[in-house]
Amino acid sequence: MWHMYENEFWGMHFFWWAFWLIVIIWIFATPWDIPGQRTKRETPLIILKKRFAKGEITKEEYEEMKKTLGKD
């Protein structure tokens, strides 16, 4: 009796392996907004603003770099 359903068993077995593989890939490929896990990409303008706020560059340097970036 076991031999009668053997092919169906392996078909379902393969289906479940494929299903869980797709679920796992989907979980890791989905961009979750978990604090500390994934950081948002900083644009050059944001980096420039941070450097100016920290006092790493002067106002003149900030304005010149901002013009270079094309963000008037």
PDB file of N, CA, C and O in Angstrom:
ATOM      1  N   MET A   1       0.818  -1.189   0.000  1.00  0.00           N
ATOM      2  CA  MET A   1       0.000   0.000   0.000  1.00  0.00           C
ATOM      3  C   MET A   1       0.870   1.265   0.000  1.00  0.00           C
ATOM      4  O   MET A   1       0.484   2.256  -0.572  1.00  0.00           O
ATOM      5  N   TRP A   2       1.995   1.219   0.641  1.00  0.00           N
ATOM      6  CA  TRP A   2       2.876   2.387   0.684  1.00  0.00           C
ATOM      7  C   TRP A   2       3.386   2.747  -0.707  1.00  0.00           C
ATOM      8  O   TRP A   2       3.502   3.908  -1.054  1.00  0.00           O
ATOM      9  N   HIS A   3       3.652   1.727  -1.525  1.00  0.00           N
ATOM     10  CA  HIS A   3       4.170   1.980  -2.863  1.00  0.00           C
ATOM     11  C   HIS A   3       3.151   2.676  -3.752  1.00  0.00           C
ATOM     12  O   HIS A   3       3.529   3.365  -4.677  1.00  0.00           O
ATOM     13  N   MET A   4       1.897   2.538  -3.434  1.00  0.00           N
ATOM     14  CA  MET A   4       0.851   3.129  -4.243  1.00  0.00           C
ATOM     15  C   MET A   4       0.909   4.669  -4.175  1.00  0.00           C
ATOM     16  O   MET A   4       0.689   5.351  -5.152  1.00  0.00           O
ATOM     17  N   TYR A   5       1.260   5.241  -3.015  1.00  0.00           N
ATOM     18  CA  TYR A   5       1.265   6.685  -2.830  1.00  0.00           C
ATOM     19  C   TYR A   5       2.681   7.266  -2.803  1.00  0.00           C
ATOM     20  O   TYR A   5       2.853   8.427  -2.478  1.00  0.00           O
ATOM     21  N   GLU A   6       3.650   6.491  -3.160  1.00  0.00           N
ATOM     22  CA  GLU A   6       5.031   6.942  -3.048  1.00  0.00           C
ATOM     23  C   GLU A   6       5.313   8.146  -3.943  1.00  0.00           C
ATOM     24  O   GLU A   6       5.948   9.105  -3.523  1.00  0.00           O
ATOM     25  N   ASN A   7       4.849   8.153  -5.164  1.00  0.00           N
ATOM     26  CA  ASN A   7       5.107   9.277  -6.067  1.00  0.00           C
ATOM     27  C   ASN A   7       4.418  10.552  -5.602  1.00  0.00           C
ATOM     28  O   ASN A   7       4.967  11.636  -5.726  1.00  0.00           O
ATOM     29  N   GLU A   8       3.233  10.448  -5.066  1.00  0.00           N
ATOM     30  CA  GLU A   8       2.530  11.617  -4.554  1.00  0.00           C
ATOM     31  C   GLU A   8       3.252  12.197  -3.339  1.00  0.00           C
ATOM     32  O   GLU A   8       3.320  13.399  -3.172  1.00  0.00           O
ATOM     33  N   PHE A   9       3.797  11.335  -2.499  1.00  0.00           N
ATOM     34  CA  PHE A   9       4.524  11.798  -1.312  1.00  0.00           C
ATOM     35  C   PHE A   9       5.722  12.646  -1.719  1.00  0.00           C
ATOM     36  O   PHE A   9       5.942  13.727  -1.196  1.00  0.00           O
ATOM     37  N   TRP A  10       6.498  12.173  -2.676  1.00  0.00           N
ATOM     38  CA  TRP A  10       7.684  12.932  -3.072  1.00  0.00           C
ATOM     39  C   TRP A  10       7.312  14.226  -3.770  1.00  0.00           C
ATOM     40  O   TRP A  10       8.005  15.218  -3.658  1.00  0.00           O
ATOM     41  N   GLY A  11       6.192  14.247  -4.461  1.00  0.00           N
ATOM     42  CA  GLY A  11       5.734  15.492  -5.074  1.00  0.00           C
ATOM     43  C   GLY A  11       5.414  16.541  -4.027  1.00  0.00           C
ATOM     44  O   GLY A  11       5.805  17.695  -4.147  1.00  0.00           O
ATOM     45  N   MET A  12       4.716  16.164  -2.991  1.00  0.00           N
ATOM     46  CA  MET A  12       4.399  17.100  -1.912  1.00  0.00           C
ATOM     47  C   MET A  12       5.655  17.476  -1.136  1.00  0.00           C
ATOM     48  O   MET A  12       5.801  18.605  -0.702  1.00  0.00           O
ATOM     49  N   HIS A  13       6.537  16.529  -0.974  1.00  0.00           N
ATOM     50  CA  HIS A  13       7.782  16.808  -0.271  1.00  0.00           C
ATOM     51  C   HIS A  13       8.562  17.894  -1.004  1.00  0.00           C
ATOM     52  O   HIS A  13       9.041  18.850  -0.392  1.00  0.00           O
ATOM     53  N   PHE A  14       8.667  17.758  -2.314  1.00  0.00           N
ATOM     54  CA  PHE A  14       9.354  18.774  -3.119  1.00  0.00           C
ATOM     55  C   PHE A  14       8.624  20.099  -3.028  1.00  0.00           C
ATOM     56  O   PHE A  14       9.250  21.167  -2.920  1.00  0.00           O
ATOM     57  N   PHE A  15       7.310  20.104  -3.071  1.00  0.00           N
ATOM     58  CA  PHE A  15       6.523  21.328  -2.992  1.00  0.00           C
ATOM     59  C   PHE A  15       6.812  22.085  -1.693  1.00  0.00           C
ATOM     60  O   PHE A  15       7.004  23.291  -1.693  1.00  0.00           O
ATOM     61  N   TRP A  16       6.851  21.376  -0.582  1.00  0.00           N
ATOM     62  CA  TRP A  16       7.089  22.049   0.702  1.00  0.00           C
ATOM     63  C   TRP A  16       8.499  22.596   0.806  1.00  0.00           C
ATOM     64  O   TRP A  16       8.708  23.676   1.362  1.00  0.00           O
ATOM     65  N   TRP A  17       9.483  21.896   0.265  1.00  0.00           N
ATOM     66  CA  TRP A  17      10.847  22.433   0.249  1.00  0.00           C
ATOM     67  C   TRP A  17      10.895  23.714  -0.583  1.00  0.00           C
ATOM     68  O   TRP A  17      11.481  24.714  -0.178  1.00  0.00           O
ATOM     69  N   ALA A  18      10.268  23.694  -1.742  1.00  0.00           N
ATOM     70  CA  ALA A  18      10.245  24.880  -2.597  1.00  0.00           C
ATOM     71  C   ALA A  18       9.482  26.019  -1.911  1.00  0.00           C
ATOM     72  O   ALA A  18       9.918  27.174  -1.946  1.00  0.00           O
ATOM     73  N   PHE A  19       8.357  25.706  -1.280  1.00  0.00           N
ATOM     74  CA  PHE A  19       7.565  26.713  -0.590  1.00  0.00           C
ATOM     75  C   PHE A  19       8.373  27.411   0.503  1.00  0.00           C
ATOM     76  O   PHE A  19       8.425  28.642   0.573  1.00  0.00           O
ATOM     77  N   TRP A  20       9.030  26.629   1.357  1.00  0.00           N
ATOM     78  CA  TRP A  20       9.794  27.225   2.466  1.00  0.00           C
ATOM     79  C   TRP A  20      11.017  27.976   1.957  1.00  0.00           C
ATOM     80  O   TRP A  20      11.400  28.995   2.530  1.00  0.00           O
ATOM     81  N   LEU A  21      11.610  27.519   0.883  1.00  0.00           N
ATOM     82  CA  LEU A  21      12.747  28.234   0.301  1.00  0.00           C
ATOM     83  C   LEU A  21      12.305  29.602  -0.208  1.00  0.00           C
ATOM     84  O   LEU A  21      12.968  30.612   0.043  1.00  0.00           O
ATOM     85  N   ILE A  22      11.169  29.650  -0.875  1.00  0.00           N
ATOM     86  CA  ILE A  22      10.637  30.926  -1.370  1.00  0.00           C
ATOM     87  C   ILE A  22      10.282  31.847  -0.206  1.00  0.00           C
ATOM     88  O   ILE A  22      10.576  33.045  -0.238  1.00  0.00           O
ATOM     89  N   VAL A  23       9.686  31.318   0.845  1.00  0.00           N
ATOM     90  CA  VAL A  23       9.325  32.132   2.020  1.00  0.00           C
ATOM     91  C   VAL A  23      10.572  32.720   2.669  1.00  0.00           C
ATOM     92  O   VAL A  23      10.614  33.907   3.004  1.00  0.00           O
ATOM     93  N   ILE A  24      11.606  31.929   2.823  1.00  0.00           N
ATOM     94  CA  ILE A  24      12.838  32.408   3.459  1.00  0.00           C
ATOM     95  C   ILE A  24      13.504  33.482   2.605  1.00  0.00           C
ATOM     96  O   ILE A  24      13.943  34.513   3.114  1.00  0.00           O
ATOM     97  N   ILE A  25      13.564  33.268   1.298  1.00  0.00           N
ATOM     98  CA  ILE A  25      14.144  34.278   0.406  1.00  0.00           C
ATOM     99  C   ILE A  25      13.328  35.563   0.468  1.00  0.00           C
ATOM    100  O   ILE A  25      13.888  36.658   0.523  1.00  0.00           O
ATOM    101  N   TRP A  26      12.011  35.437   0.492  1.00  0.00           N
ATOM    102  CA  TRP A  26      11.149  36.613   0.554  1.00  0.00           C
ATOM    103  C   TRP A  26      11.371  37.396   1.838  1.00  0.00           C
ATOM    104  O   TRP A  26      11.419  38.628   1.833  1.00  0.00           O
ATOM    105  N   ILE A  27      11.534  36.704   2.951  1.00  0.00           N
ATOM    106  CA  ILE A  27      11.753  37.369   4.236  1.00  0.00           C
ATOM    107  C   ILE A  27      13.045  38.178   4.218  1.00  0.00           C
ATOM    108  O   ILE A  27      13.083  39.324   4.656  1.00  0.00           O
ATOM    109  N   PHE A  28      14.117  37.586   3.683  1.00  0.00           N
ATOM    110  CA  PHE A  28      15.389  38.298   3.674  1.00  0.00           C
ATOM    111  C   PHE A  28      15.471  39.350   2.580  1.00  0.00           C
ATOM    112  O   PHE A  28      16.255  40.294   2.690  1.00  0.00           O
ATOM    113  N   ALA A  29      14.677  39.236   1.534  1.00  0.00           N
ATOM    114  CA  ALA A  29      14.714  40.206   0.442  1.00  0.00           C
ATOM    115  C   ALA A  29      13.822  41.410   0.701  1.00  0.00           C
ATOM    116  O   ALA A  29      13.988  42.446   0.079  1.00  0.00           O
ATOM    117  N   THR A  30      12.879  41.290   1.625  1.00  0.00           N
ATOM    118  CA  THR A  30      11.968  42.382   1.934  1.00  0.00           C
ATOM    119  C   THR A  30      12.674  43.405   2.813  1.00  0.00           C
ATOM    120  O   THR A  30      13.234  43.055   3.842  1.00  0.00           O
ATOM    121  N   PRO A  31      12.652  44.681   2.401  1.00  0.00           N
ATOM    122  CA  PRO A  31      13.325  45.708   3.216  1.00  0.00           C
ATOM    123  C   PRO A  31      12.483  46.103   4.427  1.00  0.00           C
ATOM    124  O   PRO A  31      11.559  46.896   4.321  1.00  0.00           O
ATOM    125  N   TRP A  32      12.780  45.526   5.550  1.00  0.00           N
ATOM    126  CA  TRP A  32      12.072  45.854   6.791  1.00  0.00           C
ATOM    127  C   TRP A  32      12.701  47.081   7.415  1.00  0.00           C
ATOM    128  O   TRP A  32      13.887  47.308   7.313  1.00  0.00           O
ATOM    129  N   ASP A  33      11.926  47.850   8.111  1.00  0.00           N
ATOM    130  CA  ASP A  33      12.424  49.043   8.801  1.00  0.00           C
ATOM    131  C   ASP A  33      12.607  48.704  10.274  1.00  0.00           C
ATOM    132  O   ASP A  33      11.874  49.173  11.141  1.00  0.00           O
ATOM    133  N   ILE A  34      13.610  47.873  10.551  1.00  0.00           N
ATOM    134  CA  ILE A  34      13.913  47.467  11.912  1.00  0.00           C
ATOM    135  C   ILE A  34      15.041  48.362  12.432  1.00  0.00           C
ATOM    136  O   ILE A  34      16.101  48.412  11.820  1.00  0.00           O
ATOM    137  N   PRO A  35      14.822  49.066  13.523  1.00  0.00           N
ATOM    138  CA  PRO A  35      15.871  49.962  14.034  1.00  0.00           C
ATOM    139  C   PRO A  35      17.163  49.201  14.326  1.00  0.00           C
ATOM    140  O   PRO A  35      17.161  48.164  14.974  1.00  0.00           O
ATOM    141  N   GLY A  36      18.264  49.724  13.818  1.00  0.00           N
ATOM    142  CA  GLY A  36      19.566  49.126  14.064  1.00  0.00           C
ATOM    143  C   GLY A  36      19.933  48.000  13.115  1.00  0.00           C
ATOM    144  O   GLY A  36      21.076  47.588  13.066  1.00  0.00           O
ATOM    145  N   GLN A  37      18.992  47.521  12.330  1.00  0.00           N
ATOM    146  CA  GLN A  37      19.277  46.409  11.429  1.00  0.00           C
ATOM    147  C   GLN A  37      19.699  46.901  10.047  1.00  0.00           C
ATOM    148  O   GLN A  37      20.681  46.450   9.504  1.00  0.00           O
ATOM    149  N   ARG A  38      18.932  47.781   9.501  1.00  0.00           N
ATOM    150  CA  ARG A  38      19.237  48.307   8.172  1.00  0.00           C
ATOM    151  C   ARG A  38      19.213  49.828   8.246  1.00  0.00           C
ATOM    152  O   ARG A  38      18.277  50.422   8.761  1.00  0.00           O
ATOM    153  N   THR A  39      20.230  50.448   7.722  1.00  0.00           N
ATOM    154  CA  THR A  39      20.301  51.897   7.752  1.00  0.00           C
ATOM    155  C   THR A  39      19.843  52.455   6.413  1.00  0.00           C
ATOM    156  O   THR A  39      20.045  51.846   5.367  1.00  0.00           O
ATOM    157  N   LYS A  40      19.223  53.594   6.473  1.00  0.00           N
ATOM    158  CA  LYS A  40      18.791  54.247   5.245  1.00  0.00           C
ATOM    159  C   LYS A  40      20.012  54.876   4.583  1.00  0.00           C
ATOM    160  O   LYS A  40      20.925  55.351   5.247  1.00  0.00           O
ATOM    161  N   ARG A  41      20.001  54.878   3.289  1.00  0.00           N
ATOM    162  CA  ARG A  41      21.131  55.412   2.533  1.00  0.00           C
ATOM    163  C   ARG A  41      21.139  56.931   2.630  1.00  0.00           C
ATOM    164  O   ARG A  41      20.130  57.591   2.387  1.00  0.00           O
ATOM    165  N   GLU A  42      22.291  57.472   2.981  1.00  0.00           N
ATOM    166  CA  GLU A  42      22.421  58.918   3.112  1.00  0.00           C
ATOM    167  C   GLU A  42      22.850  59.513   1.779  1.00  0.00           C
ATOM    168  O   GLU A  42      23.777  59.031   1.135  1.00  0.00           O
ATOM    169  N   THR A  43      22.181  60.576   1.396  1.00  0.00           N
ATOM    170  CA  THR A  43      22.546  61.278   0.175  1.00  0.00           C
ATOM    171  C   THR A  43      23.735  62.187   0.465  1.00  0.00           C
ATOM    172  O   THR A  43      24.003  62.538   1.628  1.00  0.00           O
ATOM    173  N   PRO A  44      24.459  62.601  -0.569  1.00  0.00           N
ATOM    174  CA  PRO A  44      25.586  63.514  -0.348  1.00  0.00           C
ATOM    175  C   PRO A  44      25.178  64.814   0.335  1.00  0.00           C
ATOM    176  O   PRO A  44      25.927  65.350   1.154  1.00  0.00           O
ATOM    177  N   LEU A  45      23.973  65.307   0.030  1.00  0.00           N
ATOM    178  CA  LEU A  45      23.515  66.547   0.669  1.00  0.00           C
ATOM    179  C   LEU A  45      23.293  66.360   2.160  1.00  0.00           C
ATOM    180  O   LEU A  45      23.632  67.225   2.966  1.00  0.00           O
ATOM    181  N   ILE A  46      22.753  65.228   2.558  1.00  0.00           N
ATOM    182  CA  ILE A  46      22.546  64.943   3.983  1.00  0.00           C
ATOM    183  C   ILE A  46      23.888  64.853   4.704  1.00  0.00           C
ATOM    184  O   ILE A  46      24.056  65.386   5.806  1.00  0.00           O
ATOM    185  N   ILE A  47      24.848  64.194   4.088  1.00  0.00           N
ATOM    186  CA  ILE A  47      26.187  64.098   4.686  1.00  0.00           C
ATOM    187  C   ILE A  47      26.791  65.491   4.831  1.00  0.00           C
ATOM    188  O   ILE A  47      27.390  65.816   5.859  1.00  0.00           O
ATOM    189  N   LEU A  48      26.625  66.325   3.794  1.00  0.00           N
ATOM    190  CA  LEU A  48      27.145  67.692   3.836  1.00  0.00           C
ATOM    191  C   LEU A  48      26.502  68.490   4.964  1.00  0.00           C
ATOM    192  O   LEU A  48      27.192  69.200   5.710  1.00  0.00           O
ATOM    193  N   LYS A  49      25.186  68.348   5.117  1.00  0.00           N
ATOM    194  CA  LYS A  49      24.488  69.056   6.197  1.00  0.00           C
ATOM    195  C   LYS A  49      24.967  68.602   7.569  1.00  0.00           C
ATOM    196  O   LYS A  49      25.132  69.416   8.478  1.00  0.00           O
ATOM    197  N   LYS A  50      25.210  67.320   7.714  1.00  0.00           N
ATOM    198  CA  LYS A  50      25.715  66.804   8.991  1.00  0.00           C
ATOM    199  C   LYS A  50      27.109  67.347   9.295  1.00  0.00           C
ATOM    200  O   LYS A  50      27.405  67.702  10.440  1.00  0.00           O
ATOM    201  N   ARG A  51      27.964  67.382   8.281  1.00  0.00           N
ATOM    202  CA  ARG A  51      29.322  67.912   8.486  1.00  0.00           C
ATOM    203  C   ARG A  51      29.268  69.383   8.887  1.00  0.00           C
ATOM    204  O   ARG A  51      30.036  69.827   9.745  1.00  0.00           O
ATOM    205  N   PHE A  52      28.365  70.147   8.273  1.00  0.00           N
ATOM    206  CA  PHE A  52      28.218  71.570   8.622  1.00  0.00           C
ATOM    207  C   PHE A  52      27.681  71.719  10.044  1.00  0.00           C
ATOM    208  O   PHE A  52      28.151  72.559  10.816  1.00  0.00           O
ATOM    209  N   ALA A  53      26.720  70.880  10.412  1.00  0.00           N
ATOM    210  CA  ALA A  53      26.140  70.950  11.753  1.00  0.00           C
ATOM    211  C   ALA A  53      27.168  70.587  12.825  1.00  0.00           C
ATOM    212  O   ALA A  53      27.140  71.143  13.926  1.00  0.00           O
ATOM    213  N   LYS A  54      28.068  69.664  12.517  1.00  0.00           N
ATOM    214  CA  LYS A  54      29.103  69.275  13.485  1.00  0.00           C
ATOM    215  C   LYS A  54      30.233  70.290  13.565  1.00  0.00           C
ATOM    216  O   LYS A  54      31.062  70.222  14.475  1.00  0.00           O
ATOM    217  N   GLY A  55      30.276  71.214  12.616  1.00  0.00           N
ATOM    218  CA  GLY A  55      31.336  72.216  12.621  1.00  0.00           C
ATOM    219  C   GLY A  55      32.593  71.752  11.910  1.00  0.00           C
ATOM    220  O   GLY A  55      33.655  72.357  12.068  1.00  0.00           O
ATOM    221  N   GLU A  56      32.503  70.711  11.127  1.00  0.00           N
ATOM    222  CA  GLU A  56      33.669  70.205  10.400  1.00  0.00           C
ATOM    223  C   GLU A  56      34.035  71.096   9.219  1.00  0.00           C
ATOM    224  O   GLU A  56      35.188  71.128   8.802  1.00  0.00           O
ATOM    225  N   ILE A  57      33.040  71.812   8.677  1.00  0.00           N
ATOM    226  CA  ILE A  57      33.293  72.718   7.555  1.00  0.00           C
ATOM    227  C   ILE A  57      32.665  74.070   7.861  1.00  0.00           C
ATOM    228  O   ILE A  57      31.718  74.180   8.655  1.00  0.00           O
ATOM    229  N   THR A  58      33.185  75.110   7.215  1.00  0.00           N
ATOM    230  CA  THR A  58      32.661  76.465   7.425  1.00  0.00           C
ATOM    231  C   THR A  58      31.448  76.686   6.529  1.00  0.00           C
ATOM    232  O   THR A  58      31.139  75.883   5.648  1.00  0.00           O
ATOM    233  N   LYS A  59      30.781  77.834   6.764  1.00  0.00           N
ATOM    234  CA  LYS A  59      29.606  78.151   5.964  1.00  0.00           C
ATOM    235  C   LYS A  59      29.979  78.345   4.498  1.00  0.00           C
ATOM    236  O   LYS A  59      29.243  77.929   3.601  1.00  0.00           O
ATOM    237  N   GLU A  60      31.119  78.950   4.254  1.00  0.00           N
ATOM    238  CA  GLU A  60      31.568  79.173   2.877  1.00  0.00           C
ATOM    239  C   GLU A  60      31.828  77.835   2.177  1.00  0.00           C
ATOM    240  O   GLU A  60      31.442  77.640   1.023  1.00  0.00           O
ATOM    241  N   GLU A  61      32.487  76.921   2.882  1.00  0.00           N
ATOM    242  CA  GLU A  61      32.748  75.591   2.311  1.00  0.00           C
ATOM    243  C   GLU A  61      31.431  74.858   2.052  1.00  0.00           C
ATOM    244  O   GLU A  61      31.266  74.212   1.009  1.00  0.00           O
ATOM    245  N   TYR A  62      30.487  75.001   2.994  1.00  0.00           N
ATOM    246  CA  TYR A  62      29.183  74.365   2.847  1.00  0.00           C
ATOM    247  C   TYR A  62      28.468  74.880   1.600  1.00  0.00           C
ATOM    248  O   TYR A  62      27.962  74.102   0.794  1.00  0.00           O
ATOM    249  N   GLU A  63      28.439  76.207   1.449  1.00  0.00           N
ATOM    250  CA  GLU A  63      27.750  76.811   0.297  1.00  0.00           C
ATOM    251  C   GLU A  63      28.424  76.403  -1.015  1.00  0.00           C
ATOM    252  O   GLU A  63      27.746  76.101  -1.997  1.00  0.00           O
ATOM    253  N   GLU A  64      29.746  76.372  -1.035  1.00  0.00           N
ATOM    254  CA  GLU A  64      30.473  75.990  -2.248  1.00  0.00           C
ATOM    255  C   GLU A  64      30.204  74.527  -2.619  1.00  0.00           C
ATOM    256  O   GLU A  64      29.934  74.210  -3.775  1.00  0.00           O
ATOM    257  N   MET A  65      30.247  73.663  -1.636  1.00  0.00           N
ATOM    258  CA  MET A  65      29.991  72.235  -1.896  1.00  0.00           C
ATOM    259  C   MET A  65      28.537  72.000  -2.298  1.00  0.00           C
ATOM    260  O   MET A  65      28.248  71.151  -3.140  1.00  0.00           O
ATOM    261  N   LYS A  66      27.637  72.760  -1.712  1.00  0.00           N
ATOM    262  CA  LYS A  66      26.219  72.637  -2.040  1.00  0.00           C
ATOM    263  C   LYS A  66      25.978  73.032  -3.501  1.00  0.00           C
ATOM    264  O   LYS A  66      25.216  72.380  -4.220  1.00  0.00           O
ATOM    265  N   LYS A  67      26.651  74.120  -3.956  1.00  0.00           N
ATOM    266  CA  LYS A  67      26.546  74.537  -5.348  1.00  0.00           C
ATOM    267  C   LYS A  67      27.139  73.472  -6.275  1.00  0.00           C
ATOM    268  O   LYS A  67      26.610  73.203  -7.342  1.00  0.00           O
ATOM    269  N   THR A  68      28.234  72.857  -5.837  1.00  0.00           N
ATOM    270  CA  THR A  68      28.876  71.806  -6.644  1.00  0.00           C
ATOM    271  C   THR A  68      27.932  70.632  -6.825  1.00  0.00           C
ATOM    272  O   THR A  68      27.888  70.012  -7.898  1.00  0.00           O
ATOM    273  N   LEU A  69      27.176  70.332  -5.791  1.00  0.00           N
ATOM    274  CA  LEU A  69      26.229  69.223  -5.878  1.00  0.00           C
ATOM    275  C   LEU A  69      24.992  69.596  -6.699  1.00  0.00           C
ATOM    276  O   LEU A  69      24.215  68.722  -7.075  1.00  0.00           O
ATOM    277  N   GLY A  70      24.826  70.894  -6.966  1.00  0.00           N
ATOM    278  CA  GLY A  70      23.676  71.330  -7.760  1.00  0.00           C
ATOM    279  C   GLY A  70      22.420  71.490  -6.949  1.00  0.00           C
ATOM    280  O   GLY A  70      21.321  71.411  -7.477  1.00  0.00           O
ATOM    281  N   LYS A  71      22.550  71.705  -5.664  1.00  0.00           N
ATOM    282  CA  LYS A  71      21.395  71.867  -4.763  1.00  0.00           C
ATOM    283  C   LYS A  71      21.367  73.297  -4.251  1.00  0.00           C
ATOM    284  O   LYS A  71      21.745  73.597  -3.148  1.00  0.00           O
ATOM    285  N   ASP A  72      20.922  74.232  -5.102  1.00  0.00           N
ATOM    286  CA  ASP A  72      20.904  75.637  -4.686  1.00  0.00           C
ATOM    287  C   ASP A  72      19.787  75.942  -3.738  1.00  0.00           C
ATOM    288  O   ASP A  72      18.745  75.537  -3.696  1.00  0.00           O
TER     289      ASP A  72
END
